[in-house]
Amino acid sequence: MSRTKNEREDGIFYKDQTESSLIDDGNCGGGGSGGGVVLKKGPWTTAEDAILIEYVKKHGEGNWNAVQKHSGLFRCGKSCRLRWANHLRPNLKKGAFTQEEEQLIIELHAKMGNKWARMAAHLPGRTDNEIKNYWNTRIKRRQRSGLPLYPPEVCLQELQESHSTGAFNGGDKGPHDILQNNSYEIPEVIFDCLKASQNVLPYVPELPDMSTSSMLMKGLEPAFEAVKLELPSLQYPETELGNWGTFSSPPPLLESVDAFIQSPPPTSGAESDNLSPRNSGLLNDLLHQSKTLSRAKTHASDKSSNSTTPGDIVESFTFNICQTEWENCGEPLSPMGISATSLLSECISASGSSLDGQPPAETFTESHVKSEPADHILTPEIKNKSPIRLDSCCHDTLLASSWLEQGCGYDKDQTVMTNSIATLLGDDLSSEDKNMAAGTSISSQAWGRDSCAWNSMPAVCQMSELP
DNA sequence: AAGTTAAACAACCGCCGATAA
DNA sequence: CTTATCGGCGGTTGTTTAACT
């Protein structure tokens, strides 16, 4: 699509241009640059563009708030900067991304996450906004079709790079790492685990930002990570929500979860850094994982529900693997602490307390990162490893102990757990979960022990309770 | 042909860090 | 040292168009 509104609408105001003009709210144009002047919003006209171009030619970039003062352009400085950066500045490359660019974006995103500006620096002529839009569209598209966001080769490449660059060197972050993540604080407890389990979690640079469930998913399906990490928190594809018909849990429940997830932890501000917006991907974890699990579970019995693409099959397959892995962990059935504790226990095991001198993390990686067939993963060897993880699953110091203890006692007192969850998540969940506990709802499928969604929950707790 | 959905694009908003006053 | 301002960034929303039913 090469359409440009300004070309088409040359000189013609859009409806909202004439109606939505707003007094500068201070956020835009800062400092009342207009002194109450009504600043225009909405699409730019070519006339405005010309003014801005002329202004920049004369005065150069920067000092954007002066544009309105000196050029007669009724636009706030921010708007001018954005317009210039995204559309008017020279050497901008227009048109669709080339395959090379797309590949680069994927690779860069695997390294950097949602650092659009940094990614744009690697793509001459492209803007962060373009890349961001591309990526968001890609996410939707891939998610809709049930495909992993990252191609396997990218995952492998990242894995190899993370190994070869020593990116897992604990507190000694290399320049590469620092450059890319200089604003991130890596929780020590997580990091220590990671140091010992490099193979499990190949994408070091992303670690501070990802939910623990995402970390686990990395181990299970590296390509899946970005879907969870980077999906804008409120851009839930409606088709996804539609898939909740498979479950009895409606979207509002998830919103509650999301609110819970995104609520700043009560303990400290530093932790909120770790719950930066990108961590909002957890809800998407829930959505996508649940959807996929649902597909996986219902695939055999309900082939008529949706047309199934090969990608769907692959992903469902993958999640059967994932699910089986969790089941094999034999961890508590509670909504709390499953995937995360699995992961952490994996880390703990690998960090020196592994049983029988086995390298569980390595095995883990061999099985999943390399995307080996499920029959490999489902081998008894793997299953036999489950006690190792189970062994330390409840040692997770990151979880609220009492709550976790309740959670670990799922079989004994799920009601207690249910009430705890309900306290946090509200009545919607409460009723759902009670149904589940009572075995009266099909949501048990979604929220029971097999549930990736529930398994994702502890990530929140853990991340928020990190020191 | 009309309605619906997905994709692409543009722009705004809010937050945050840097820096000048 | 504090405050205000600016610029940048990432998230989100809204609009338009193309494709599909």
Short mmCIF file of C-alpha atoms (C1' of nucleotides) in Angstrom, two decimals:
data_model
loop_
_atom_site.label_atom_id
_atom_site.label_comp_id
_atom_site.label_asym_id
_atom_site.label_seq_id
_atom_site.Cartn_x
_atom_site.Cartn_y
_atom_site.Cartn_z
CA MET A 1 0.00 0.00 0.00
CA SER A 2 1.67 3.09 -1.11
CA ARG A 3 -1.21 5.33 -0.42
CA THR A 4 -0.48 8.47 1.43
CA LYS A 5 -3.28 10.39 2.89
CA ASN A 6 -1.63 13.67 2.36
CA GLU A 7 -1.27 13.10 -1.28
CA ARG A 8 -4.84 12.18 -1.66
CA GLU A 9 -6.21 14.70 0.68
CA ASP A 10 -4.01 17.46 -0.35
CA GLY A 11 -5.30 20.53 1.28
CA ILE A 12 -8.45 18.89 2.41
CA PHE A 13 -9.03 18.61 6.10
CA TYR A 14 -10.14 15.38 7.48
CA LYS A 15 -13.20 15.52 9.54
CA ASP A 16 -11.31 15.21 12.76
CA GLN A 17 -8.88 17.79 11.67
CA THR A 18 -11.52 20.36 11.80
CA GLU A 19 -13.26 18.96 14.78
CA SER A 20 -10.62 17.56 16.99
CA SER A 21 -8.32 20.46 17.30
CA LEU A 22 -7.29 20.67 20.83
CA ILE A 23 -5.68 23.09 23.08
CA ASP A 24 -2.23 21.90 23.72
CA ASP A 25 -2.47 19.72 26.75
CA GLY A 26 1.05 20.32 27.82
CA ASN A 27 2.13 16.91 26.81
CA CYS A 28 2.37 18.02 23.27
CA GLY A 29 4.12 21.21 22.57
CA GLY A 30 5.22 21.47 26.14
CA GLY A 31 5.23 24.60 28.12
CA GLY A 32 2.24 26.10 26.48
CA SER A 33 4.27 26.96 23.49
CA GLY A 34 1.18 28.22 21.87
CA GLY A 35 0.01 30.10 24.87
CA GLY A 36 -3.44 28.70 24.46
CA VAL A 37 -3.21 28.47 20.72
CA VAL A 38 -5.38 25.79 19.29
CA LEU A 39 -3.11 23.18 17.84
CA LYS A 40 -4.21 20.96 15.10
CA LYS A 41 -4.26 17.22 15.33
CA GLY A 42 -4.85 14.49 12.89
CA PRO A 43 -3.33 13.82 9.51
CA TRP A 44 -0.95 16.27 8.00
CA THR A 45 -1.63 18.10 4.80
CA THR A 46 0.97 18.67 2.16
CA ALA A 47 0.82 22.34 2.94
CA GLU A 48 1.79 21.63 6.49
CA ASP A 49 4.47 19.29 5.32
CA ALA A 50 5.88 21.99 3.12
CA ILE A 51 5.98 24.40 6.01
CA LEU A 52 7.72 21.93 8.18
CA ILE A 53 10.21 20.99 5.52
CA GLU A 54 10.96 24.60 4.93
CA TYR A 55 11.41 25.20 8.59
CA VAL A 56 13.80 22.31 9.01
CA LYS A 57 15.77 23.41 6.00
CA LYS A 58 16.28 26.75 7.62
CA HIS A 59 16.72 25.81 11.22
CA GLY A 60 17.64 22.21 11.18
CA GLU A 61 16.17 19.44 13.21
CA GLY A 62 15.47 19.85 16.84
CA ASN A 63 13.86 22.54 18.90
CA TRP A 64 10.59 21.24 17.66
CA ASN A 65 8.50 23.36 19.90
CA ALA A 66 9.87 26.38 18.15
CA VAL A 67 8.37 25.21 14.91
CA GLN A 68 4.95 26.28 15.88
CA LYS A 69 6.20 29.59 17.11
CA HIS A 70 8.24 30.49 14.10
CA SER A 71 6.59 28.80 11.20
CA GLY A 72 2.97 29.41 11.87
CA LEU A 73 2.36 25.73 11.87
CA PHE A 74 -0.36 24.89 14.32
CA ARG A 75 1.18 21.68 15.37
CA CYS A 76 2.81 20.75 18.59
CA GLY A 77 6.50 20.07 18.66
CA LYS A 78 6.04 16.42 19.15
CA SER A 79 3.79 16.15 16.21
CA CYS A 80 6.30 18.01 14.08
CA ARG A 81 9.12 15.82 15.17
CA LEU A 82 7.11 12.72 14.46
CA ARG A 83 6.04 13.94 11.08
CA TRP A 84 9.55 14.83 10.17
CA ALA A 85 11.06 11.66 11.44
CA ASN A 86 8.53 9.35 9.95
CA HIS A 87 7.64 11.00 6.68
CA LEU A 88 9.53 14.06 5.70
CA ARG A 89 13.14 13.58 6.49
CA PRO A 90 15.37 12.73 3.57
CA ASN A 91 16.50 9.25 2.66
CA LEU A 92 13.39 7.67 3.99
CA LYS A 93 12.72 4.42 2.32
CA LYS A 94 9.14 3.94 1.35
CA GLY A 95 7.27 0.86 0.44
CA ALA A 96 7.10 -2.59 1.81
CA PHE A 97 9.97 -4.15 3.63
CA THR A 98 12.23 -6.30 1.54
CA GLN A 99 12.83 -9.85 2.51
CA GLU A 100 16.24 -8.92 3.75
CA GLU A 101 14.78 -6.21 5.90
CA GLU A 102 12.14 -8.51 7.26
CA GLN A 103 14.74 -11.05 8.14
CA LEU A 104 16.80 -8.42 9.82
CA ILE A 105 13.86 -7.19 11.79
CA ILE A 106 13.15 -10.65 13.02
CA GLU A 107 16.72 -11.15 14.04
CA LEU A 108 16.94 -7.79 15.67
CA HIS A 109 13.76 -8.34 17.53
CA ALA A 110 15.03 -11.64 18.77
CA LYS A 111 17.99 -9.77 20.16
CA MET A 112 16.46 -6.54 21.32
CA GLY A 113 12.80 -7.02 21.86
CA ASN A 114 10.61 -4.01 21.35
CA LYS A 115 13.42 -1.56 20.92
CA TRP A 116 12.07 -0.06 17.78
CA ALA A 117 14.33 2.91 17.64
CA ARG A 118 17.38 0.77 18.03
CA MET A 119 16.14 -1.59 15.44
CA ALA A 120 15.50 1.29 13.11
CA ALA A 121 19.10 2.28 13.46
CA HIS A 122 19.99 -0.98 11.78
CA LEU A 123 17.59 -0.37 8.94
CA PRO A 124 18.61 2.72 7.02
CA GLY A 125 15.69 4.67 5.74
CA ARG A 126 13.23 2.91 7.95
CA THR A 127 11.52 4.39 10.93
CA ASP A 128 10.82 2.92 14.28
CA ASN A 129 7.15 3.41 13.64
CA GLU A 130 7.30 1.42 10.46
CA ILE A 131 9.09 -1.38 12.14
CA LYS A 132 6.74 -1.33 15.04
CA ASN A 133 3.74 -1.47 12.79
CA TYR A 134 5.25 -4.22 10.80
CA TRP A 135 5.99 -6.21 13.86
CA ASN A 136 2.61 -5.76 15.40
CA THR A 137 0.98 -6.84 12.20
CA ARG A 138 3.28 -9.77 12.01
CA ILE A 139 2.42 -10.78 15.52
CA LYS A 140 -1.23 -10.75 14.75
CA ARG A 141 -0.77 -12.65 11.59
CA ARG A 142 1.45 -15.29 13.07
CA GLN A 143 -0.67 -15.66 16.10
CA ARG A 144 -3.78 -15.99 14.10
CA SER A 145 -2.30 -18.69 12.00
CA GLY A 146 -0.80 -20.36 15.00
CA LEU A 147 2.74 -19.99 13.86
CA PRO A 148 5.68 -19.24 16.06
CA LEU A 149 6.87 -15.73 15.75
CA TYR A 150 10.48 -16.55 15.20
CA PRO A 151 11.59 -19.00 12.58
CA PRO A 152 13.56 -21.88 14.01
CA GLU A 153 16.73 -20.73 12.35
CA VAL A 154 16.54 -17.46 14.18
CA CYS A 155 16.05 -19.26 17.41
CA LEU A 156 19.00 -21.44 16.79
CA GLN A 157 21.07 -18.52 15.76
CA GLU A 158 20.20 -16.68 18.91
CA LEU A 159 20.94 -19.72 20.90
CA GLN A 160 24.32 -20.10 19.35
CA GLU A 161 25.13 -16.46 19.71
CA SER A 162 24.12 -16.37 23.28
CA HIS A 163 26.47 -19.20 23.90
CA SER A 164 29.35 -18.00 21.85
CA THR A 165 29.23 -14.48 23.19
CA GLY A 166 29.03 -15.65 26.72
CA ALA A 167 25.92 -13.69 27.14
CA PHE A 168 25.09 -15.76 30.14
CA ASN A 169 28.05 -14.68 32.05
CA GLY A 170 26.02 -13.62 34.93
CA GLY A 171 26.71 -10.23 36.34
CA ASP A 172 29.45 -9.71 33.84
CA LYS A 173 27.39 -8.41 31.09
CA GLY A 174 29.38 -7.97 27.99
CA PRO A 175 29.31 -4.84 25.94
CA HIS A 176 26.90 -6.45 23.60
CA ASP A 177 24.58 -7.12 26.39
CA ILE A 178 24.95 -3.78 27.95
CA LEU A 179 24.39 -2.04 24.74
CA GLN A 180 21.21 -3.77 24.19
CA ASN A 181 19.88 -3.84 27.63
CA ASN A 182 21.51 -1.11 29.47
CA SER A 183 18.33 -0.08 31.10
CA TYR A 184 17.44 -3.46 32.38
CA GLU A 185 17.94 -4.79 35.80
CA ILE A 186 18.30 -8.46 35.92
CA PRO A 187 16.95 -9.92 39.07
CA GLU A 188 19.77 -11.68 40.71
CA VAL A 189 17.80 -14.69 41.62
CA ILE A 190 16.74 -15.21 38.09
CA PHE A 191 20.10 -14.48 36.77
CA ASP A 192 21.83 -16.95 38.94
CA CYS A 193 19.54 -19.54 37.66
CA LEU A 194 20.25 -18.54 34.17
CA LYS A 195 23.93 -18.68 34.66
CA ALA A 196 23.59 -22.26 35.49
CA SER A 197 21.19 -23.13 32.79
CA GLN A 198 22.33 -21.41 29.73
CA ASN A 199 20.95 -24.05 27.57
CA VAL A 200 17.53 -23.62 28.87
CA LEU A 201 17.21 -19.97 28.20
CA PRO A 202 19.10 -18.86 25.23
CA TYR A 203 17.91 -15.30 24.90
CA VAL A 204 19.73 -13.57 27.61
CA PRO A 205 19.09 -10.07 26.49
CA GLU A 206 15.42 -10.51 26.92
CA LEU A 207 15.48 -12.09 30.25
CA PRO A 208 14.84 -9.13 32.40
CA ASP A 209 11.78 -8.36 30.50
CA MET A 210 10.16 -11.60 30.11
CA SER A 211 7.84 -13.35 32.32
CA THR A 212 8.98 -16.53 33.80
CA SER A 213 6.42 -18.34 31.82
CA SER A 214 7.99 -16.91 28.78
CA MET A 215 11.28 -18.22 29.92
CA LEU A 216 9.86 -21.59 30.25
CA MET A 217 8.33 -21.33 26.88
CA LYS A 218 11.71 -20.55 25.55
CA GLY A 219 12.93 -23.78 26.78
CA LEU A 220 10.01 -25.55 25.32
CA GLU A 221 9.55 -23.61 22.18
CA PRO A 222 11.99 -20.82 21.65
CA ALA A 223 10.22 -19.43 18.71
CA PHE A 224 7.22 -18.77 20.81
CA GLU A 225 8.73 -16.27 23.07
CA ALA A 226 8.09 -13.11 21.24
CA VAL A 227 4.45 -13.74 20.88
CA LYS A 228 4.12 -13.60 24.54
CA LEU A 229 6.60 -10.93 25.17
CA GLU A 230 5.78 -8.44 22.60
CA LEU A 231 2.16 -8.49 21.91
CA PRO A 232 0.74 -5.18 22.87
CA SER A 233 -1.19 -5.84 25.95
CA LEU A 234 -4.46 -4.54 24.70
CA GLN A 235 -4.29 -5.77 21.21
CA TYR A 236 -5.95 -9.01 21.75
CA PRO A 237 -7.04 -10.25 18.45
CA GLU A 238 -10.70 -10.77 18.61
CA THR A 239 -10.31 -14.06 16.97
CA GLU A 240 -8.33 -15.02 19.97
CA LEU A 241 -11.06 -14.00 22.26
CA GLY A 242 -13.40 -15.93 20.14
CA ASN A 243 -11.44 -19.01 20.81
CA TRP A 244 -12.29 -18.71 24.39
CA GLY A 245 -15.48 -20.29 23.46
CA THR A 246 -13.56 -23.45 23.89
CA PHE A 247 -13.13 -22.51 27.46
CA SER A 248 -15.65 -21.26 29.82
CA SER A 249 -13.40 -18.48 30.93
CA PRO A 250 -14.33 -15.24 29.30
CA PRO A 251 -12.03 -12.43 28.38
CA PRO A 252 -12.95 -10.30 31.36
CA LEU A 253 -11.24 -12.81 33.48
CA LEU A 254 -8.11 -12.31 31.54
CA GLU A 255 -8.43 -8.64 31.84
CA SER A 256 -8.55 -9.07 35.50
CA VAL A 257 -5.45 -11.11 35.27
CA ASP A 258 -3.86 -8.50 33.16
CA ALA A 259 -4.72 -5.81 35.60
CA PHE A 260 -3.26 -7.89 38.28
CA ILE A 261 -0.21 -8.56 36.27
CA GLN A 262 0.37 -5.01 35.41
CA SER A 263 -0.36 -3.62 38.77
CA PRO A 264 2.78 -2.28 40.26
CA PRO A 265 4.05 -4.56 42.90
CA PRO A 266 3.42 -3.11 46.27
CA THR A 267 6.88 -3.60 47.55
CA SER A 268 9.20 -1.45 45.59
CA GLY A 269 9.64 0.70 42.60
CA ALA A 270 12.61 -1.18 41.34
CA GLU A 271 10.46 -4.15 40.75
CA SER A 272 8.16 -2.22 38.63
CA ASP A 273 10.99 -1.85 36.25
CA ASN A 274 10.95 -5.50 35.80
CA LEU A 275 7.33 -5.29 35.13
CA SER A 276 7.84 -2.85 32.41
CA PRO A 277 5.23 -2.69 29.74
CA ARG A 278 6.78 -5.53 27.93
CA ASN A 279 5.91 -7.80 30.70
CA SER A 280 2.36 -7.22 29.85
CA GLY A 281 2.95 -9.98 27.41
CA LEU A 282 1.98 -12.36 30.09
CA LEU A 283 -1.64 -11.96 29.34
CA ASN A 284 -0.85 -12.79 25.84
CA ASP A 285 0.87 -15.80 27.21
CA LEU A 286 -2.36 -16.76 28.70
CA LEU A 287 -4.32 -16.10 25.60
CA HIS A 288 -2.04 -17.75 23.19
CA GLN A 289 -1.04 -20.63 25.31
CA SER A 290 -4.56 -21.35 26.26
CA LYS A 291 -5.73 -21.07 22.74
CA THR A 292 -3.08 -23.32 21.51
CA LEU A 293 -3.56 -25.79 24.24
CA SER A 294 -7.19 -25.75 23.54
CA ARG A 295 -6.47 -26.47 19.97
CA ALA A 296 -4.10 -29.18 20.84
CA LYS A 297 -6.53 -30.79 23.13
CA THR A 298 -9.51 -30.50 20.93
CA HIS A 299 -7.79 -30.98 17.68
CA ALA A 300 -8.34 -34.65 17.44
CA SER A 301 -11.91 -34.56 18.50
CA ASP A 302 -13.01 -31.41 16.88
CA LYS A 303 -11.49 -31.10 13.50
CA SER A 304 -14.51 -29.42 12.14
CA SER A 305 -14.36 -26.42 14.37
CA ASN A 306 -11.81 -24.50 12.39
CA SER A 307 -9.82 -25.00 9.32
CA THR A 308 -6.48 -26.14 10.54
CA THR A 309 -3.31 -25.07 8.95
CA PRO A 310 -0.11 -27.02 9.05
CA GLY A 311 1.12 -24.39 11.38
CA ASP A 312 -1.69 -25.07 13.70
CA ILE A 313 -0.84 -28.67 13.74
CA VAL A 314 2.76 -27.96 14.41
CA GLU A 315 2.02 -25.61 17.17
CA SER A 316 -0.55 -27.78 18.75
CA PHE A 317 1.95 -30.51 18.60
CA THR A 318 4.46 -28.32 20.25
CA PHE A 319 2.12 -27.53 23.01
CA ASN A 320 1.25 -31.04 23.56
CA ILE A 321 4.90 -31.41 24.15
CA CYS A 322 4.94 -28.48 26.42
CA GLN A 323 1.97 -29.65 28.26
CA THR A 324 3.32 -33.09 28.62
CA GLU A 325 6.49 -31.65 29.97
CA TRP A 326 4.61 -29.86 32.65
CA GLU A 327 2.58 -32.83 33.44
CA ASN A 328 5.72 -34.79 33.74
CA CYS A 329 6.99 -32.28 36.18
CA GLY A 330 4.34 -33.50 38.47
CA GLU A 331 4.11 -30.12 39.94
CA PRO A 332 1.24 -28.80 41.94
CA LEU A 333 -1.94 -28.41 40.12
CA SER A 334 -2.56 -25.01 41.42
CA PRO A 335 -2.73 -22.05 39.20
CA MET A 336 0.33 -20.85 40.93
CA GLY A 337 3.88 -21.68 40.39
CA ILE A 338 3.86 -24.37 37.86
CA SER A 339 5.74 -23.28 34.89
CA ALA A 340 7.89 -20.88 36.74
CA THR A 341 8.76 -23.26 39.42
CA SER A 342 9.54 -25.83 36.86
CA LEU A 343 11.88 -23.49 35.26
CA LEU A 344 13.46 -22.33 38.42
CA SER A 345 13.81 -25.74 39.77
CA GLU A 346 15.45 -26.61 36.54
CA CYS A 347 17.81 -23.78 37.12
CA ILE A 348 18.36 -24.71 40.68
CA SER A 349 19.07 -28.23 39.75
CA ALA A 350 21.52 -27.21 37.16
CA SER A 351 23.24 -24.73 39.37
CA GLY A 352 24.82 -27.33 41.48
CA SER A 353 22.17 -29.19 43.26
CA SER A 354 21.20 -31.28 40.35
CA LEU A 355 20.56 -34.79 41.23
CA ASP A 356 22.73 -37.63 40.18
CA GLY A 357 25.07 -35.29 38.47
CA GLN A 358 22.75 -35.06 35.60
CA PRO A 359 22.57 -31.94 33.58
CA PRO A 360 18.87 -31.51 33.40
CA ALA A 361 19.05 -28.19 31.76
CA GLU A 362 21.05 -29.58 28.96
CA THR A 363 18.66 -32.36 28.43
CA PHE A 364 15.89 -29.89 28.52
CA THR A 365 17.49 -27.89 25.85
CA GLU A 366 18.31 -30.80 23.71
CA SER A 367 14.74 -31.74 23.74
CA HIS A 368 13.14 -28.43 23.08
CA VAL A 369 15.38 -25.84 21.71
CA LYS A 370 16.31 -28.07 18.90
CA SER A 371 12.67 -28.71 18.29
CA GLU A 372 13.00 -32.37 18.24
CA PRO A 373 10.02 -34.48 17.51
CA ALA A 374 7.59 -35.07 20.24
CA ASP A 375 8.24 -38.73 20.41
CA HIS A 376 11.70 -37.88 21.49
CA ILE A 377 10.48 -35.58 24.11
CA LEU A 378 7.99 -38.01 25.39
CA THR A 379 10.52 -40.66 25.94
CA PRO A 380 10.65 -42.25 29.33
CA GLU A 381 14.03 -40.69 29.88
CA ILE A 382 12.49 -37.35 29.95
CA LYS A 383 9.62 -38.44 32.02
CA ASN A 384 11.95 -39.90 34.52
CA LYS A 385 13.49 -36.56 35.02
CA SER A 386 10.37 -35.08 36.32
CA PRO A 387 11.06 -35.79 39.96
CA ILE A 388 14.11 -33.65 39.70
CA ARG A 389 12.11 -30.65 38.90
CA LEU A 390 9.37 -31.51 41.20
CA ASP A 391 11.88 -31.83 43.88
CA SER A 392 12.50 -28.17 44.09
CA CYS A 393 9.42 -26.75 42.64
CA CYS A 394 8.11 -25.48 45.89
CA HIS A 395 11.42 -24.11 47.00
CA ASP A 396 10.79 -21.16 44.94
CA THR A 397 11.64 -18.36 47.24
CA LEU A 398 10.12 -15.91 44.91
CA LEU A 399 6.62 -16.89 45.61
CA ALA A 400 4.65 -15.78 48.54
CA SER A 401 5.32 -18.66 50.77
CA SER A 402 2.01 -19.17 52.39
CA TRP A 403 0.14 -18.76 49.21
CA LEU A 404 2.42 -21.08 47.44
CA GLU A 405 2.13 -23.61 50.13
CA GLN A 406 -1.53 -23.53 49.67
CA GLY A 407 -1.02 -23.86 46.01
CA CYS A 408 1.29 -26.78 46.36
CA GLY A 409 -1.31 -28.45 48.40
CA TYR A 410 -3.67 -28.49 45.53
CA ASP A 411 -4.85 -31.96 45.99
CA LYS A 412 -5.51 -31.37 49.60
CA ASP A 413 -7.16 -28.07 49.61
CA GLN A 414 -7.84 -26.54 46.36
CA THR A 415 -10.55 -24.44 47.81
CA VAL A 416 -8.05 -22.48 49.80
CA MET A 417 -6.17 -21.88 46.65
CA THR A 418 -9.27 -20.93 44.84
CA ASN A 419 -10.11 -18.36 47.41
CA SER A 420 -6.67 -16.94 47.26
CA ILE A 421 -6.87 -16.56 43.57
CA ALA A 422 -10.28 -15.11 43.83
CA THR A 423 -9.02 -12.55 46.22
CA LEU A 424 -6.53 -11.43 43.69
CA LEU A 425 -8.39 -11.79 40.51
CA GLY A 426 -11.92 -11.14 41.46
CA ASP A 427 -15.15 -12.92 41.41
CA ASP A 428 -15.05 -13.94 37.81
CA LEU A 429 -12.13 -16.13 38.39
CA SER A 430 -13.40 -17.20 41.67
CA SER A 431 -16.54 -18.61 40.25
CA GLU A 432 -14.70 -20.19 37.42
CA ASP A 433 -12.17 -21.72 39.59
CA LYS A 434 -14.69 -22.96 42.04
CA ASN A 435 -16.43 -24.61 39.22
CA MET A 436 -13.20 -26.13 38.28
CA ALA A 437 -12.55 -27.32 41.74
CA ALA A 438 -15.96 -28.81 41.83
CA GLY A 439 -15.38 -30.41 38.52
CA THR A 440 -18.51 -28.84 37.18
CA SER A 441 -17.08 -26.73 34.48
CA ILE A 442 -15.32 -27.45 31.33
CA SER A 443 -12.99 -24.75 32.37
CA SER A 444 -11.16 -27.40 34.24
CA GLN A 445 -9.67 -28.16 30.96
CA ALA A 446 -8.43 -24.68 30.64
CA TRP A 447 -7.51 -23.98 34.17
CA GLY A 448 -6.60 -27.31 35.51
CA ARG A 449 -3.22 -28.78 35.77
CA ASP A 450 -2.76 -28.81 32.08
CA SER A 451 -3.33 -25.20 31.73
CA CYS A 452 -0.52 -23.19 30.37
CA ALA A 453 -2.51 -20.20 31.36
CA TRP A 454 -2.44 -21.09 34.95
CA ASN A 455 1.05 -22.19 34.60
CA SER A 456 1.87 -18.73 33.57
CA MET A 457 0.52 -17.15 36.66
CA PRO A 458 3.53 -17.52 38.88
CA ALA A 459 5.56 -15.49 36.53
CA VAL A 460 3.70 -12.50 37.76
CA CYS A 461 4.21 -13.30 41.34
CA GLN A 462 7.76 -14.07 40.86
CA MET A 463 8.61 -11.11 38.87
CA SER A 464 6.85 -8.85 41.24
CA GLU A 465 8.43 -10.33 44.22
CA LEU A 466 11.90 -10.36 42.99
CA PRO A 467 14.33 -8.60 45.23
"C1'" DA B 1 -22.83 -5.69 -4.78
"C1'" DA B 2 -22.68 -5.47 0.08
"C1'" DG B 3 -20.76 -6.71 4.28
"C1'" DT B 4 -16.86 -8.37 6.95
"C1'" DT B 5 -12.17 -9.02 8.13
"C1'" DA B 6 -7.29 -8.36 7.90
"C1'" DA B 7 -3.45 -5.57 6.83
"C1'" DA B 8 -1.07 -1.35 6.47
"C1'" DC B 9 -0.40 2.97 7.86
"C1'" DA B 10 -0.55 7.34 10.48
"C1'" DA B 11 -0.90 9.68 14.47
"C1'" DC B 12 -1.64 10.46 19.37
"C1'" DC B 13 -0.75 9.55 24.24
"C1'" DG B 14 1.80 8.84 28.31
"C1'" DC B 15 6.01 8.00 30.39
"C1'" DC B 16 10.77 8.79 31.16
"C1'" DG B 17 15.49 10.52 30.97
"C1'" DA B 18 18.39 14.38 30.01
"C1'" DT B 19 19.21 18.95 30.65
"C1'" DA B 20 18.73 23.76 31.24
"C1'" DA B 21 16.96 27.37 34.24
"C1'" DC C 1 19.11 20.91 44.56
"C1'" DT C 2 14.73 21.38 42.55
"C1'" DT C 3 11.74 22.20 38.89
"C1'" DA C 4 10.32 22.78 34.21
"C1'" DT C 5 10.92 21.73 29.58
"C1'" DC C 6 12.16 19.09 25.74
"C1'" DG C 7 12.91 15.21 23.03
"C1'" DG C 8 12.63 10.38 22.46
"C1'" DC C 9 10.50 6.04 22.87
"C1'" DG C 10 7.11 2.52 23.14
"C1'" DG C 11 2.20 1.47 23.38
"C1'" DT C 12 -2.11 2.12 21.58
"C1'" DT C 13 -5.81 3.68 18.69
"C1'" DG C 14 -8.06 5.15 14.55
"C1'" DT C 15 -8.53 5.23 9.54
"C1'" DT C 16 -8.24 3.49 5.00
"C1'" DT C 17 -7.75 0.00 1.68
"C1'" DA C 18 -7.57 -4.63 -0.05
"C1'" DA C 19 -9.10 -9.18 0.18
"C1'" DC C 20 -12.48 -12.28 1.15
"C1'" DT C 21 -17.23 -14.21 1.89
#
